[in-house]
C-alpha positions as a printed NumPy array, in Angstrom:
array([[  3.524,  -0.609, -11.209],
       [  0.401,   0.965, -12.52 ],
       [ -2.666,  -0.259, -14.457],
       [ -6.31 ,   0.54 , -15.245],
       [ -8.664,  -0.68 , -12.538],
       [-12.144,  -0.299, -11.401],
       [-13.225,  -0.208,  -7.76 ],
       [-15.479,  -2.241,  -5.428],
       [-17.355,  -1.359,  -2.289],
       [-18.087,  -3.752,   0.527],
       [-21.097,  -3.35 ,   2.878],
       [-21.45 ,  -6.168,   5.301],
       [-20.873,  -9.283,   3.138],
       [-21.986,  -7.727,  -0.088],
       [-19.553,  -6.501,  -2.658],
       [-20.707,  -4.051,  -5.338],
       [-18.913,  -2.568,  -8.255],
       [-18.303,   1.14 ,  -8.544],
       [-19.033,   2.53 , -12.01 ],
       [-16.167,   4.982, -11.954],
       [-13.054,   4.237, -13.973],
       [ -9.48 ,   4.721, -12.699],
       [ -5.976,   3.614, -12.317],
       [ -4.019,   1.805,  -9.478],
       [ -0.493,   2.666,  -8.779],
       [  1.964,   1.979,  -5.993],
       [  4.674,   4.395,  -4.849],
       [  7.209,   4.47 ,  -2.076],
       [  7.781,   7.812,  -0.385],
       [ 10.999,   9.401,   0.863],
       [ 10.145,   7.992,   4.322],
       [ 10.002,   4.419,   2.866],
       [  6.142,   4.189,   3.232],
       [  4.39 ,   2.106,   0.64 ],
       [  1.197,   3.825,  -0.82 ],
       [ -1.346,   1.794,  -2.713],
       [ -3.343,   4.378,  -4.664],
       [ -6.47 ,   4.38 ,  -6.816],
       [ -6.96 ,   7.53 ,  -9.024],
       [-10.53 ,   8.33 , -10.062],
       [-10.188,   9.412, -13.661],
       [-13.452,  11.352, -13.542],
       [-12.77 ,  13.582, -10.46 ],
       [ -9.101,  13.321, -10.154],
       [ -9.424,  12.28 ,  -6.485],
       [ -6.979,   9.647,  -5.225],
       [ -7.638,   7.056,  -2.573],
       [ -4.26 ,   6.665,  -0.881],
       [ -3.721,   3.654,   1.488],
       [ -0.366,   3.256,   3.403],
       [  0.488,  -0.472,   3.262],
       [  2.843,  -2.306,   5.568],
       [  4.55 ,  -5.424,   4.251],
       [  2.497,  -8.61 ,   4.65 ],
       [ -0.553,  -6.7  ,   5.788],
       [ -2.556,  -7.452,   2.665],
       [ -2.729,  -9.579,  -0.486],
       [ -3.766,  -8.34 ,  -3.932],
       [ -5.991, -10.664,  -5.898],
       [ -6.845, -10.558,  -9.511],
       [-10.045, -10.628, -11.545],
       [ -9.653, -13.578, -13.878],
       [-10.637, -12.004, -17.207],
       [ -7.557, -10.127, -18.351],
       [ -4.337, -11.29 , -19.76 ],
       [ -1.998,  -9.039, -17.738],
       [ -3.512, -10.004, -14.33 ],
       [ -0.835, -12.575, -13.37 ],
       [  1.888, -10.086, -14.028],
       [  0.149,  -7.252, -12.125],
       [ -0.655,  -9.51 ,  -9.142],
       [  2.959, -10.684,  -8.903],
       [  4.256,  -7.092,  -9.193],
       [  1.751,  -5.618,  -6.68 ],
       [  2.37 ,  -8.336,  -4.106],
       [  6.207,  -7.944,  -4.59 ],
       [  6.074,  -4.164,  -4.201],
       [  3.776,  -4.224,  -1.159],
       [  5.518,  -7.059,   0.69 ],
       [  9.163,  -6.538,  -0.35 ],
       [  9.76 ,  -2.802,  -0.833],
       [ 13.163,  -1.624,  -1.89 ],
       [ 15.192,  -1.342,   1.189],
       [ 16.571,   2.095,   1.991],
       [ 20.313,   2.159,   1.959],
       [ 20.453,  -0.452,  -0.78 ],
       [ 20.163,   2.421,  -3.174],
       [ 22.072,   4.879,  -0.989],
       [ 18.88 ,   6.242,   0.563],
       [ 18.005,   6.875,   4.195],
       [ 14.511,   7.162,   5.51 ],
       [ 12.32 ,   6.412,   8.496],
       [ 12.417,   2.676,   7.931],
       [ 16.249,   2.609,   8.133],
       [ 16.178,   4.805,  11.314],
       [ 13.801,   2.357,  12.95 ],
       [ 15.942,  -0.608,  12.155],
       [ 13.457,  -2.115,   9.644],
       [ 10.897,  -2.807,  12.365],
       [  7.856,  -4.87 ,  11.447],
       [  4.426,  -3.219,  11.488],
       [  3.56 ,  -5.072,  14.768],
       [  6.799,  -3.914,  16.35 ],
       [  6.153,  -0.344,  15.268],
       [  2.565,  -0.464,  16.627],
       [  3.882,  -1.776,  19.992],
       [  6.392,   1.035,  20.035],
       [  3.904,   3.811,  19.501],
       [  0.698,   2.104,  20.77 ],
       [  1.315,   2.189,  24.492],
       [  2.8  ,   5.635,  25.041],
       [  1.935,   7.594,  21.874],
       [  4.147,   8.7  ,  19.062],
       [  7.629,   9.603,  20.342],
       [  7.103,   7.796,  23.685],
       [  5.585,  10.874,  25.325],
       [  2.952,  10.289,  27.886],
       [ -0.034,  12.7  ,  27.928]])
């Protein structure tokens, strides 16, 4: 899914709009990671966030007619990504047995990536 979108910045409890224009898109990598991206049309820079299912919720701004569709699609892609193997694909997620984000953080959090102590 992709669509035109602005950007907001939060400092403390204040949210301010950014005057730059851009585009939001979501992509899934070969390693089954979900990327939520915002492309700045002026500079070409991309803000790329890796999202784990159920870690976030996308909310709409109520003034446009496609918002319901975009919100539904974004939340579906972020929280229910296509499972590797269903399309004949492999990937990191299938190797880890479809662990949740919390399980993965427990796995790498105590001993570091790969289970190697320093």
